[in-house]
Amino acid sequence: MKNFAGKIAVVTGGGTGMGRELARQLVAEGCNVAMCDVSEAAMAETRRLCEAEKLPQGLRVTTHVADVSIEDHLTRFRDELGEQQMTDRIHLLFNNAGIGGGGSLFTNTREQWERTFNICWGGVYLGVRTFLPMLVKADEAHIVNTASVNGFWASIGMNQAHTAYSSAKFAVKGFTEALINDLRLHAPHVKCSVVMPGHVGTSIVSNSRKVQSADGSERLNSDEVALTRKRMVAAGVPDADKMADEDIQAAFAERARSFLEDAPTTAAEAARTILDGVKAERWRILVGEDAKRLDERVRATPEQAYDRAFYESFTQEVGWRLG
């Protein structure tokens, strides 16, 4: 697929981050976009940004509220898309939606763990299941599943567990690799790619907290304050056990700000890398220099990938601040 003009794309998690930037760049290339998100307000802002430069005549940008972990939501999204975009086929499916959280089997609840896993993995699986018939009807099509460097390196540091997100992203990577031959055998005009970003500047830290808590607040509840304090103590933060609750709140807010604003790769840069990878029909798309370096290191010394020396040398090389 050498260009996106006149095509129809589905983008999950289109309200913020890479999803928003994918939508904006697709529209800029003349592609119709149908996006979903759990936040109607966030999607409205994405749509406003898409339309800011005036859409070409006939181009459509539609928004649909949906939780990608719930099949009925995706089915409704598909049906709304067909009606509003006036189509029975799509050309591009970006399974981009994801959240963090549920890192530990010990300190997080089962509900938190499965919420993360069901969105990050289930959303991809259900997205493909739901939209595959529409992709097959197109003359050419491409499935783009967002994994992470945590799809080949299941960690964010020695002092913090990261099991739910990593498990989900490993599943996304394996699923997409298995799709290569499944599609080749049964729908050769449909291609697929797995996207593995490093640290990309998005609102995933604050958004994940909102989705996990279901209260939409920027502030931690009392249980989250206690868990954040425990993590800070484990990470060796001086006097973390004595910090006031408001100081814990401030530390979380700073972490969310830093993840968004201090990342080595912006969401716009990530979206451009992804779209270029689709045009080049690359099935494996690494996003960011940090992702490329980590991939090389894990492949070179897989048995050492979870040793302290590996962590320390890698953080020095790329400037990550791991837990």
PDB file of C-alpha atoms in Angstrom:
ATOM      1  CA  MET A   1       0.000   0.000   0.000  1.00  0.00           C
ATOM      2  CA  LYS A   2       2.032   2.917  -1.301  1.00  0.00           C
ATOM      3  CA  ASN A   3      -0.418   5.666  -0.359  1.00  0.00           C
ATOM      4  CA  PHE A   4      -3.478   6.145   1.835  1.00  0.00           C
ATOM      5  CA  ALA A   5      -5.521   8.577  -0.277  1.00  0.00           C
ATOM      6  CA  GLY A   6      -9.104   7.448  -0.586  1.00  0.00           C
ATOM      7  CA  LYS A   7      -8.615   4.545   1.821  1.00  0.00           C
ATOM      8  CA  ILE A   8     -10.600   3.895   5.008  1.00  0.00           C
ATOM      9  CA  ALA A   9      -8.710   3.369   8.279  1.00  0.00           C
ATOM     10  CA  VAL A  10      -9.838   2.182  11.711  1.00  0.00           C
ATOM     11  CA  VAL A  11      -7.795   3.514  14.648  1.00  0.00           C
ATOM     12  CA  THR A  12      -8.445   2.281  18.190  1.00  0.00           C
ATOM     13  CA  GLY A  13      -7.359   4.513  21.052  1.00  0.00           C
ATOM     14  CA  GLY A  14      -7.696   7.542  18.785  1.00  0.00           C
ATOM     15  CA  GLY A  15      -8.315  10.042  21.566  1.00  0.00           C
ATOM     16  CA  THR A  16      -4.706  10.723  22.556  1.00  0.00           C
ATOM     17  CA  GLY A  17      -1.081   9.821  21.916  1.00  0.00           C
ATOM     18  CA  MET A  18      -0.071   7.728  18.932  1.00  0.00           C
ATOM     19  CA  GLY A  19      -3.708   7.058  18.026  1.00  0.00           C
ATOM     20  CA  ARG A  20      -4.401  10.775  17.704  1.00  0.00           C
ATOM     21  CA  GLU A  21      -1.272  11.326  15.618  1.00  0.00           C
ATOM     22  CA  LEU A  22      -2.043   8.354  13.369  1.00  0.00           C
ATOM     23  CA  ALA A  23      -5.494   9.815  12.722  1.00  0.00           C
ATOM     24  CA  ARG A  24      -4.097  13.274  11.968  1.00  0.00           C
ATOM     25  CA  GLN A  25      -1.413  12.029   9.601  1.00  0.00           C
ATOM     26  CA  LEU A  26      -3.768   9.646   7.817  1.00  0.00           C
ATOM     27  CA  VAL A  27      -6.288  12.432   7.252  1.00  0.00           C
ATOM     28  CA  ALA A  28      -3.506  14.695   6.003  1.00  0.00           C
ATOM     29  CA  GLU A  29      -2.808  12.060   3.339  1.00  0.00           C
ATOM     30  CA  GLY A  30      -6.451  11.934   2.258  1.00  0.00           C
ATOM     31  CA  CYS A  31      -7.500   8.841   4.228  1.00  0.00           C
ATOM     32  CA  ASN A  32     -10.943   8.474   5.800  1.00  0.00           C
ATOM     33  CA  VAL A  33     -10.661   7.640   9.502  1.00  0.00           C
ATOM     34  CA  ALA A  34     -13.008   5.943  11.966  1.00  0.00           C
ATOM     35  CA  MET A  35     -11.611   6.038  15.490  1.00  0.00           C
ATOM     36  CA  CYS A  36     -12.736   4.654  18.810  1.00  0.00           C
ATOM     37  CA  ASP A  37     -11.794   5.477  22.393  1.00  0.00           C
ATOM     38  CA  VAL A  38     -13.363   5.324  25.846  1.00  0.00           C
ATOM     39  CA  SER A  39     -13.233   9.147  26.007  1.00  0.00           C
ATOM     40  CA  GLU A  40     -15.668  10.991  23.766  1.00  0.00           C
ATOM     41  CA  ALA A  41     -14.093  14.334  24.717  1.00  0.00           C
ATOM     42  CA  ALA A  42     -10.608  13.193  23.745  1.00  0.00           C
ATOM     43  CA  MET A  43     -11.844  11.968  20.370  1.00  0.00           C
ATOM     44  CA  ALA A  44     -13.639  15.260  19.784  1.00  0.00           C
ATOM     45  CA  GLU A  45     -10.310  17.045  20.196  1.00  0.00           C
ATOM     46  CA  THR A  46      -8.618  14.622  17.792  1.00  0.00           C
ATOM     47  CA  ARG A  47     -11.359  15.236  15.256  1.00  0.00           C
ATOM     48  CA  ARG A  48     -11.030  18.994  15.715  1.00  0.00           C
ATOM     49  CA  LEU A  49      -7.299  18.770  15.035  1.00  0.00           C
ATOM     50  CA  CYS A  50      -7.929  16.611  11.964  1.00  0.00           C
ATOM     51  CA  GLU A  51     -10.402  19.136  10.605  1.00  0.00           C
ATOM     52  CA  ALA A  52      -8.341  22.218  11.481  1.00  0.00           C
ATOM     53  CA  GLU A  53      -6.744  22.361   8.031  1.00  0.00           C
ATOM     54  CA  LYS A  54     -10.108  21.754   6.301  1.00  0.00           C
ATOM     55  CA  LEU A  55     -10.824  18.227   5.113  1.00  0.00           C
ATOM     56  CA  PRO A  56     -10.823  17.517   1.379  1.00  0.00           C
ATOM     57  CA  GLN A  57     -14.364  17.351   0.011  1.00  0.00           C
ATOM     58  CA  GLY A  58     -16.001  14.044   0.863  1.00  0.00           C
ATOM     59  CA  LEU A  59     -13.371  12.922   3.401  1.00  0.00           C
ATOM     60  CA  ARG A  60     -14.925  11.479   6.553  1.00  0.00           C
ATOM     61  CA  VAL A  61     -13.666  11.404  10.148  1.00  0.00           C
ATOM     62  CA  THR A  62     -15.998   9.590  12.545  1.00  0.00           C
ATOM     63  CA  THR A  63     -15.744   8.950  16.284  1.00  0.00           C
ATOM     64  CA  HIS A  64     -17.141   5.992  18.205  1.00  0.00           C
ATOM     65  CA  VAL A  65     -17.122   5.360  21.963  1.00  0.00           C
ATOM     66  CA  ALA A  66     -15.900   1.826  22.622  1.00  0.00           C
ATOM     67  CA  ASP A  67     -13.923  -0.219  25.121  1.00  0.00           C
ATOM     68  CA  VAL A  68     -11.811  -2.534  22.956  1.00  0.00           C
ATOM     69  CA  SER A  69     -11.833  -5.292  25.574  1.00  0.00           C
ATOM     70  CA  ILE A  70     -15.613  -5.714  25.127  1.00  0.00           C
ATOM     71  CA  GLU A  71     -16.620  -7.504  21.936  1.00  0.00           C
ATOM     72  CA  ASP A  72     -20.100  -5.993  21.825  1.00  0.00           C
ATOM     73  CA  HIS A  73     -18.547  -2.513  21.850  1.00  0.00           C
ATOM     74  CA  LEU A  74     -16.359  -3.357  18.862  1.00  0.00           C
ATOM     75  CA  THR A  75     -19.288  -4.937  17.020  1.00  0.00           C
ATOM     76  CA  ARG A  76     -21.293  -1.743  17.553  1.00  0.00           C
ATOM     77  CA  PHE A  77     -18.275   0.300  16.388  1.00  0.00           C
ATOM     78  CA  ARG A  78     -18.041  -1.805  13.226  1.00  0.00           C
ATOM     79  CA  ASP A  79     -21.752  -1.383  12.478  1.00  0.00           C
ATOM     80  CA  GLU A  80     -21.653   2.379  13.118  1.00  0.00           C
ATOM     81  CA  LEU A  81     -18.593   2.670  10.897  1.00  0.00           C
ATOM     82  CA  GLY A  82     -20.330   0.872   8.046  1.00  0.00           C
ATOM     83  CA  GLU A  83     -23.299   3.211   8.264  1.00  0.00           C
ATOM     84  CA  GLN A  84     -21.461   6.490   8.823  1.00  0.00           C
ATOM     85  CA  GLN A  85     -18.585   5.806   6.423  1.00  0.00           C
ATOM     86  CA  MET A  86     -21.023   4.203   3.946  1.00  0.00           C
ATOM     87  CA  THR A  87     -18.829   1.158   3.358  1.00  0.00           C
ATOM     88  CA  ASP A  88     -18.653  -2.600   3.763  1.00  0.00           C
ATOM     89  CA  ARG A  89     -14.852  -2.654   3.695  1.00  0.00           C
ATOM     90  CA  ILE A  90     -11.800  -1.021   5.271  1.00  0.00           C
ATOM     91  CA  HIS A  91      -8.170  -0.886   4.150  1.00  0.00           C
ATOM     92  CA  LEU A  92      -6.270  -0.211   7.366  1.00  0.00           C
ATOM     93  CA  LEU A  93      -6.746  -1.448  10.937  1.00  0.00           C
ATOM     94  CA  PHE A  94      -4.580   0.116  13.640  1.00  0.00           C
ATOM     95  CA  ASN A  95      -5.061  -1.829  16.889  1.00  0.00           C
ATOM     96  CA  ASN A  96      -3.401   0.879  18.946  1.00  0.00           C
ATOM     97  CA  ALA A  97      -5.408   1.158  22.190  1.00  0.00           C
ATOM     98  CA  GLY A  98      -3.605   0.187  25.391  1.00  0.00           C
ATOM     99  CA  ILE A  99      -3.134   0.972  29.074  1.00  0.00           C
ATOM    100  CA  GLY A 100      -0.589   0.154  31.753  1.00  0.00           C
ATOM    101  CA  GLY A 101      -1.142  -1.121  35.284  1.00  0.00           C
ATOM    102  CA  GLY A 102      -1.602  -4.472  36.967  1.00  0.00           C
ATOM    103  CA  GLY A 103       2.132  -4.946  37.077  1.00  0.00           C
ATOM    104  CA  SER A 104       2.299  -7.448  39.919  1.00  0.00           C
ATOM    105  CA  LEU A 105       0.497 -10.670  40.776  1.00  0.00           C
ATOM    106  CA  PHE A 106       1.209  -9.833  44.426  1.00  0.00           C
ATOM    107  CA  THR A 107       0.553  -6.114  44.954  1.00  0.00           C
ATOM    108  CA  ASN A 108      -2.140  -5.463  42.331  1.00  0.00           C
ATOM    109  CA  THR A 109      -5.648  -6.876  42.311  1.00  0.00           C
ATOM    110  CA  ARG A 110      -6.712  -9.519  39.836  1.00  0.00           C
ATOM    111  CA  GLU A 111      -9.177  -6.982  38.397  1.00  0.00           C
ATOM    112  CA  GLN A 112      -6.365  -4.480  37.691  1.00  0.00           C
ATOM    113  CA  TRP A 113      -4.174  -7.169  36.155  1.00  0.00           C
ATOM    114  CA  GLU A 114      -6.883  -8.509  33.871  1.00  0.00           C
ATOM    115  CA  ARG A 115      -8.079  -5.018  32.903  1.00  0.00           C
ATOM    116  CA  THR A 116      -4.642  -4.247  31.476  1.00  0.00           C
ATOM    117  CA  PHE A 117      -4.260  -7.648  29.822  1.00  0.00           C
ATOM    118  CA  ASN A 118      -7.755  -7.608  28.336  1.00  0.00           C
ATOM    119  CA  ILE A 119      -7.284  -4.192  26.743  1.00  0.00           C
ATOM    120  CA  CYS A 120      -3.699  -4.598  25.550  1.00  0.00           C
ATOM    121  CA  TRP A 121      -4.094  -8.155  24.241  1.00  0.00           C
ATOM    122  CA  GLY A 122      -7.847  -8.734  24.029  1.00  0.00           C
ATOM    123  CA  GLY A 123      -8.366  -5.444  22.202  1.00  0.00           C
ATOM    124  CA  VAL A 124      -5.952  -6.530  19.479  1.00  0.00           C
ATOM    125  CA  TYR A 125      -7.407 -10.031  19.142  1.00  0.00           C
ATOM    126  CA  LEU A 126     -11.015  -8.819  19.131  1.00  0.00           C
ATOM    127  CA  GLY A 127     -10.123  -5.970  16.791  1.00  0.00           C
ATOM    128  CA  VAL A 128      -8.774  -8.395  14.203  1.00  0.00           C
ATOM    129  CA  ARG A 129     -11.699 -10.795  14.696  1.00  0.00           C
ATOM    130  CA  THR A 130     -14.250  -7.996  14.325  1.00  0.00           C
ATOM    131  CA  PHE A 131     -12.819  -6.189  11.312  1.00  0.00           C
ATOM    132  CA  LEU A 132     -11.209  -9.043   9.375  1.00  0.00           C
ATOM    133  CA  PRO A 133     -14.230  -9.577   7.062  1.00  0.00           C
ATOM    134  CA  MET A 134     -14.154  -5.873   6.119  1.00  0.00           C
ATOM    135  CA  LEU A 135     -10.406  -6.041   5.471  1.00  0.00           C
ATOM    136  CA  VAL A 136     -10.753  -9.121   3.286  1.00  0.00           C
ATOM    137  CA  LYS A 137     -13.383  -7.351   1.137  1.00  0.00           C
ATOM    138  CA  ALA A 138     -10.902  -4.581   0.252  1.00  0.00           C
ATOM    139  CA  ASP A 139      -8.640  -4.879  -2.788  1.00  0.00           C
ATOM    140  CA  GLU A 140      -5.631  -4.352  -0.481  1.00  0.00           C
ATOM    141  CA  ALA A 141      -5.455  -4.062   3.284  1.00  0.00           C
ATOM    142  CA  HIS A 142      -3.052  -3.920   6.227  1.00  0.00           C
ATOM    143  CA  ILE A 143      -3.396  -4.828   9.921  1.00  0.00           C
ATOM    144  CA  VAL A 144      -1.141  -2.902  12.327  1.00  0.00           C
ATOM    145  CA  ASN A 145      -0.948  -4.240  15.887  1.00  0.00           C
ATOM    146  CA  THR A 146       0.808  -2.158  18.536  1.00  0.00           C
ATOM    147  CA  ALA A 147       2.984  -4.200  20.883  1.00  0.00           C
ATOM    148  CA  SER A 148       5.977  -2.629  22.655  1.00  0.00           C
ATOM    149  CA  VAL A 149       9.607  -3.269  23.444  1.00  0.00           C
ATOM    150  CA  ASN A 150       7.935  -5.062  26.354  1.00  0.00           C
ATOM    151  CA  GLY A 151       6.887  -7.595  23.743  1.00  0.00           C
ATOM    152  CA  PHE A 152      10.463  -8.852  23.622  1.00  0.00           C
ATOM    153  CA  TRP A 153      11.796  -7.559  26.984  1.00  0.00           C
ATOM    154  CA  ALA A 154       9.396  -8.088  29.888  1.00  0.00           C
ATOM    155  CA  SER A 155      10.584  -5.416  32.268  1.00  0.00           C
ATOM    156  CA  ILE A 156      10.768  -1.744  33.208  1.00  0.00           C
ATOM    157  CA  GLY A 157      13.467  -2.237  35.836  1.00  0.00           C
ATOM    158  CA  MET A 158      14.495  -4.495  38.692  1.00  0.00           C
ATOM    159  CA  ASN A 159      12.478  -2.662  41.353  1.00  0.00           C
ATOM    160  CA  GLN A 160       9.042  -2.846  39.733  1.00  0.00           C
ATOM    161  CA  ALA A 161       6.970  -5.764  38.464  1.00  0.00           C
ATOM    162  CA  HIS A 162       5.541  -5.431  34.946  1.00  0.00           C
ATOM    163  CA  THR A 163       3.715  -8.686  34.278  1.00  0.00           C
ATOM    164  CA  ALA A 164       0.284  -7.773  32.859  1.00  0.00           C
ATOM    165  CA  TYR A 165       1.454  -5.312  30.208  1.00  0.00           C
ATOM    166  CA  SER A 166       4.465  -7.403  29.198  1.00  0.00           C
ATOM    167  CA  SER A 167       2.406 -10.594  28.941  1.00  0.00           C
ATOM    168  CA  ALA A 168      -0.112  -8.815  26.730  1.00  0.00           C
ATOM    169  CA  LYS A 169       2.529  -7.321  24.468  1.00  0.00           C
ATOM    170  CA  PHE A 170       4.321 -10.670  24.057  1.00  0.00           C
ATOM    171  CA  ALA A 171       0.938 -12.090  22.994  1.00  0.00           C
ATOM    172  CA  VAL A 172       0.424  -9.281  20.470  1.00  0.00           C
ATOM    173  CA  LYS A 173       3.854  -9.875  18.967  1.00  0.00           C
ATOM    174  CA  GLY A 174       3.375 -13.645  18.673  1.00  0.00           C
ATOM    175  CA  PHE A 175      -0.147 -13.284  17.307  1.00  0.00           C
ATOM    176  CA  THR A 176       0.957 -10.851  14.614  1.00  0.00           C
ATOM    177  CA  GLU A 177       3.900 -13.017  13.577  1.00  0.00           C
ATOM    178  CA  ALA A 178       1.556 -16.006  13.301  1.00  0.00           C
ATOM    179  CA  LEU A 179      -0.831 -13.909  11.194  1.00  0.00           C
ATOM    180  CA  ILE A 180       1.838 -13.431   8.520  1.00  0.00           C
ATOM    181  CA  ASN A 181       1.434 -16.956   7.209  1.00  0.00           C
ATOM    182  CA  ASP A 182      -2.267 -17.257   8.065  1.00  0.00           C
ATOM    183  CA  LEU A 183      -2.946 -14.243   5.849  1.00  0.00           C
ATOM    184  CA  ARG A 184      -0.544 -15.452   3.168  1.00  0.00           C
ATOM    185  CA  LEU A 185      -2.480 -18.727   2.950  1.00  0.00           C
ATOM    186  CA  HIS A 186      -6.020 -17.380   3.150  1.00  0.00           C
ATOM    187  CA  ALA A 187      -6.023 -13.645   2.278  1.00  0.00           C
ATOM    188  CA  PRO A 188      -2.723 -12.768   0.556  1.00  0.00           C
ATOM    189  CA  HIS A 189      -3.860  -9.239  -0.269  1.00  0.00           C
ATOM    190  CA  VAL A 190      -3.989  -8.457   3.486  1.00  0.00           C
ATOM    191  CA  LYS A 191      -0.642  -7.706   5.163  1.00  0.00           C
ATOM    192  CA  CYS A 192       0.205  -7.217   8.834  1.00  0.00           C
ATOM    193  CA  SER A 193       2.775  -5.475  11.002  1.00  0.00           C
ATOM    194  CA  VAL A 194       3.693  -5.537  14.670  1.00  0.00           C
ATOM    195  CA  VAL A 195       4.765  -2.168  16.100  1.00  0.00           C
ATOM    196  CA  MET A 196       7.251  -2.140  18.982  1.00  0.00           C
ATOM    197  CA  PRO A 197       7.803   1.368  20.362  1.00  0.00           C
ATOM    198  CA  GLY A 198      10.370   2.322  22.932  1.00  0.00           C
ATOM    199  CA  HIS A 199       9.647   5.358  25.127  1.00  0.00           C
ATOM    200  CA  VAL A 200       7.177   7.474  23.159  1.00  0.00           C
ATOM    201  CA  GLY A 201       5.731  10.622  24.695  1.00  0.00           C
ATOM    202  CA  THR A 202       2.071   9.835  25.388  1.00  0.00           C
ATOM    203  CA  SER A 203      -0.445  10.230  28.207  1.00  0.00           C
ATOM    204  CA  ILE A 204      -0.475   6.497  28.965  1.00  0.00           C
ATOM    205  CA  VAL A 205       0.551   6.996  32.609  1.00  0.00           C
ATOM    206  CA  SER A 206      -2.341   9.326  33.449  1.00  0.00           C
ATOM    207  CA  ASN A 207      -4.796   7.636  31.064  1.00  0.00           C
ATOM    208  CA  SER A 208      -4.086   4.202  32.530  1.00  0.00           C
ATOM    209  CA  ARG A 209      -4.839   5.481  36.006  1.00  0.00           C
ATOM    210  CA  LYS A 210      -8.178   6.907  34.798  1.00  0.00           C
ATOM    211  CA  VAL A 211      -9.212   3.674  33.086  1.00  0.00           C
ATOM    212  CA  GLN A 212      -8.125   1.426  35.965  1.00  0.00           C
ATOM    213  CA  SER A 213      -9.944   3.501  38.569  1.00  0.00           C
ATOM    214  CA  ALA A 214     -12.944   4.347  36.350  1.00  0.00           C
ATOM    215  CA  ASP A 215     -13.330   7.702  38.130  1.00  0.00           C
ATOM    216  CA  GLY A 216     -11.733   9.935  35.466  1.00  0.00           C
ATOM    217  CA  SER A 217      -9.747  11.810  38.092  1.00  0.00           C
ATOM    218  CA  GLU A 218      -6.160  12.986  37.767  1.00  0.00           C
ATOM    219  CA  ARG A 219      -5.595  12.210  41.456  1.00  0.00           C
ATOM    220  CA  LEU A 220      -4.684   8.901  43.077  1.00  0.00           C
ATOM    221  CA  ASN A 221      -7.112   7.330  45.516  1.00  0.00           C
ATOM    222  CA  SER A 222      -5.927   6.226  48.959  1.00  0.00           C
ATOM    223  CA  ASP A 223      -5.065   2.677  47.829  1.00  0.00           C
ATOM    224  CA  GLU A 224      -3.076   4.020  44.878  1.00  0.00           C
ATOM    225  CA  VAL A 225      -1.210   6.428  47.130  1.00  0.00           C
ATOM    226  CA  ALA A 226      -0.201   3.525  49.366  1.00  0.00           C
ATOM    227  CA  LEU A 227       0.906   1.394  46.415  1.00  0.00           C
ATOM    228  CA  THR A 228       2.861   4.275  44.863  1.00  0.00           C
ATOM    229  CA  ARG A 229       4.614   4.884  48.171  1.00  0.00           C
ATOM    230  CA  LYS A 230       5.552   1.191  48.378  1.00  0.00           C
ATOM    231  CA  ARG A 231       7.005   1.313  44.849  1.00  0.00           C
ATOM    232  CA  MET A 232       9.013   4.422  45.669  1.00  0.00           C
ATOM    233  CA  VAL A 233      10.431   2.753  48.780  1.00  0.00           C
ATOM    234  CA  ALA A 234      11.396  -0.301  46.702  1.00  0.00           C
ATOM    235  CA  ALA A 235      13.034   1.977  44.148  1.00  0.00           C
ATOM    236  CA  GLY A 236      15.189   3.519  46.861  1.00  0.00           C
ATOM    237  CA  VAL A 237      13.601   6.977  46.918  1.00  0.00           C
ATOM    238  CA  PRO A 238      14.933   8.667  50.099  1.00  0.00           C
ATOM    239  CA  ASP A 239      12.375   8.888  52.930  1.00  0.00           C
ATOM    240  CA  ALA A 240       9.541   7.730  50.641  1.00  0.00           C
ATOM    241  CA  ASP A 241       7.940   5.918  53.595  1.00  0.00           C
ATOM    242  CA  LYS A 242       7.679   9.255  55.423  1.00  0.00           C
ATOM    243  CA  MET A 243       6.358  11.354  52.540  1.00  0.00           C
ATOM    244  CA  ALA A 244       2.995  13.079  52.950  1.00  0.00           C
ATOM    245  CA  ASP A 245       0.153  11.897  50.733  1.00  0.00           C
ATOM    246  CA  GLU A 246       0.212  15.164  48.786  1.00  0.00           C
ATOM    247  CA  ASP A 247       3.899  14.642  48.048  1.00  0.00           C
ATOM    248  CA  ILE A 248       3.060  11.194  46.671  1.00  0.00           C
ATOM    249  CA  GLN A 249       0.366  12.800  44.506  1.00  0.00           C
ATOM    250  CA  ALA A 250       2.909  15.310  43.232  1.00  0.00           C
ATOM    251  CA  ALA A 251       5.444  12.570  42.473  1.00  0.00           C
ATOM    252  CA  PHE A 252       2.852  10.677  40.406  1.00  0.00           C
ATOM    253  CA  ALA A 253       1.877  13.835  38.515  1.00  0.00           C
ATOM    254  CA  GLU A 254       5.542  14.504  37.746  1.00  0.00           C
ATOM    255  CA  ARG A 255       6.009  10.947  36.492  1.00  0.00           C
ATOM    256  CA  ALA A 256       3.048  11.360  34.133  1.00  0.00           C
ATOM    257  CA  ARG A 257       4.346  14.735  32.924  1.00  0.00           C
ATOM    258  CA  SER A 258       7.865  13.434  32.399  1.00  0.00           C
ATOM    259  CA  PHE A 259       6.695  10.371  30.474  1.00  0.00           C
ATOM    260  CA  LEU A 260       4.748  12.629  28.106  1.00  0.00           C
ATOM    261  CA  GLU A 261       7.094  15.579  27.753  1.00  0.00           C
ATOM    262  CA  ASP A 262      10.608  14.187  28.226  1.00  0.00           C
ATOM    263  CA  ALA A 263      10.398  11.169  25.910  1.00  0.00           C
ATOM    264  CA  PRO A 264      13.076  10.713  23.230  1.00  0.00           C
ATOM    265  CA  THR A 265      10.380  10.113  20.592  1.00  0.00           C
ATOM    266  CA  THR A 266       7.194  12.150  20.157  1.00  0.00           C
ATOM    267  CA  ALA A 267       3.853  10.580  19.310  1.00  0.00           C
ATOM    268  CA  ALA A 268       3.933  12.401  15.950  1.00  0.00           C
ATOM    269  CA  GLU A 269       7.353  10.927  15.143  1.00  0.00           C
ATOM    270  CA  ALA A 270       6.132   7.480  16.158  1.00  0.00           C
ATOM    271  CA  ALA A 271       3.076   7.748  13.904  1.00  0.00           C
ATOM    272  CA  ARG A 272       5.258   8.747  10.943  1.00  0.00           C
ATOM    273  CA  THR A 273       7.546   5.761  11.526  1.00  0.00           C
ATOM    274  CA  ILE A 274       4.525   3.438  11.653  1.00  0.00           C
ATOM    275  CA  LEU A 275       2.948   4.794   8.476  1.00  0.00           C
ATOM    276  CA  ASP A 276       6.261   4.655   6.623  1.00  0.00           C
ATOM    277  CA  GLY A 277       6.624   1.042   7.763  1.00  0.00           C
ATOM    278  CA  VAL A 278       3.175   0.182   6.421  1.00  0.00           C
ATOM    279  CA  LYS A 279       4.005   1.717   3.036  1.00  0.00           C
ATOM    280  CA  ALA A 280       7.222  -0.311   2.942  1.00  0.00           C
ATOM    281  CA  GLU A 281       5.291  -3.471   3.947  1.00  0.00           C
ATOM    282  CA  ARG A 282       7.599  -4.096   6.897  1.00  0.00           C
ATOM    283  CA  TRP A 283       6.072  -6.673   9.233  1.00  0.00           C
ATOM    284  CA  ARG A 284       8.314  -5.590  12.121  1.00  0.00           C
ATOM    285  CA  ILE A 285       8.345  -1.883  12.986  1.00  0.00           C
ATOM    286  CA  LEU A 286      10.632  -0.684  15.784  1.00  0.00           C
ATOM    287  CA  VAL A 287       9.873   2.868  16.915  1.00  0.00           C
ATOM    288  CA  GLY A 288      12.669   4.970  18.371  1.00  0.00           C
ATOM    289  CA  GLU A 289      16.403   4.585  18.592  1.00  0.00           C
ATOM    290  CA  ASP A 290      16.007   3.216  22.129  1.00  0.00           C
ATOM    291  CA  ALA A 291      13.814   0.393  20.792  1.00  0.00           C
ATOM    292  CA  LYS A 292      16.392  -0.496  18.156  1.00  0.00           C
ATOM    293  CA  ARG A 293      19.249  -0.555  20.681  1.00  0.00           C
ATOM    294  CA  LEU A 294      17.278  -2.625  23.187  1.00  0.00           C
ATOM    295  CA  ASP A 295      16.325  -5.098  20.469  1.00  0.00           C
ATOM    296  CA  GLU A 296      19.983  -5.510  19.525  1.00  0.00           C
ATOM    297  CA  ARG A 297      21.050  -5.995  23.136  1.00  0.00           C
ATOM    298  CA  VAL A 298      18.388  -8.573  24.000  1.00  0.00           C
ATOM    299  CA  ARG A 299      19.180 -10.546  20.860  1.00  0.00           C
ATOM    300  CA  ALA A 300      22.909 -10.428  21.559  1.00  0.00           C
ATOM    301  CA  THR A 301      22.743 -11.529  25.216  1.00  0.00           C
ATOM    302  CA  PRO A 302      19.284 -12.972  25.983  1.00  0.00           C
ATOM    303  CA  GLU A 303      20.458 -14.836  29.094  1.00  0.00           C
ATOM    304  CA  GLN A 304      21.658 -11.572  30.636  1.00  0.00           C
ATOM    305  CA  ALA A 305      18.598  -9.496  29.708  1.00  0.00           C
ATOM    306  CA  TYR A 306      17.268  -9.396  33.277  1.00  0.00           C
ATOM    307  CA  ASP A 307      20.562  -8.991  35.127  1.00  0.00           C
ATOM    308  CA  ARG A 308      21.404  -5.772  36.959  1.00  0.00           C
ATOM    309  CA  ALA A 309      24.407  -5.087  34.742  1.00  0.00           C
ATOM    310  CA  PHE A 310      22.176  -5.197  31.662  1.00  0.00           C
ATOM    311  CA  TYR A 311      19.769  -2.669  33.198  1.00  0.00           C
ATOM    312  CA  GLU A 312      22.478  -0.305  34.324  1.00  0.00           C
ATOM    313  CA  SER A 313      24.425  -0.262  31.074  1.00  0.00           C
ATOM    314  CA  PHE A 314      21.283   0.145  28.982  1.00  0.00           C
ATOM    315  CA  THR A 315      19.894   3.031  31.033  1.00  0.00           C
ATOM    316  CA  GLN A 316      23.227   4.797  30.723  1.00  0.00           C
ATOM    317  CA  GLU A 317      23.246   4.275  26.984  1.00  0.00           C
ATOM    318  CA  VAL A 318      19.747   5.545  26.184  1.00  0.00           C
ATOM    319  CA  GLY A 319      18.921   7.713  29.207  1.00  0.00           C
ATOM    320  CA  TRP A 320      15.926   5.753  30.469  1.00  0.00           C
ATOM    321  CA  ARG A 321      14.940   6.016  34.123  1.00  0.00           C
ATOM    322  CA  LEU A 322      13.839   2.503  35.014  1.00  0.00           C
ATOM    323  CA  GLY A 323      12.073   1.435  38.206  1.00  0.00           C
TER     324      GLY A 323
END
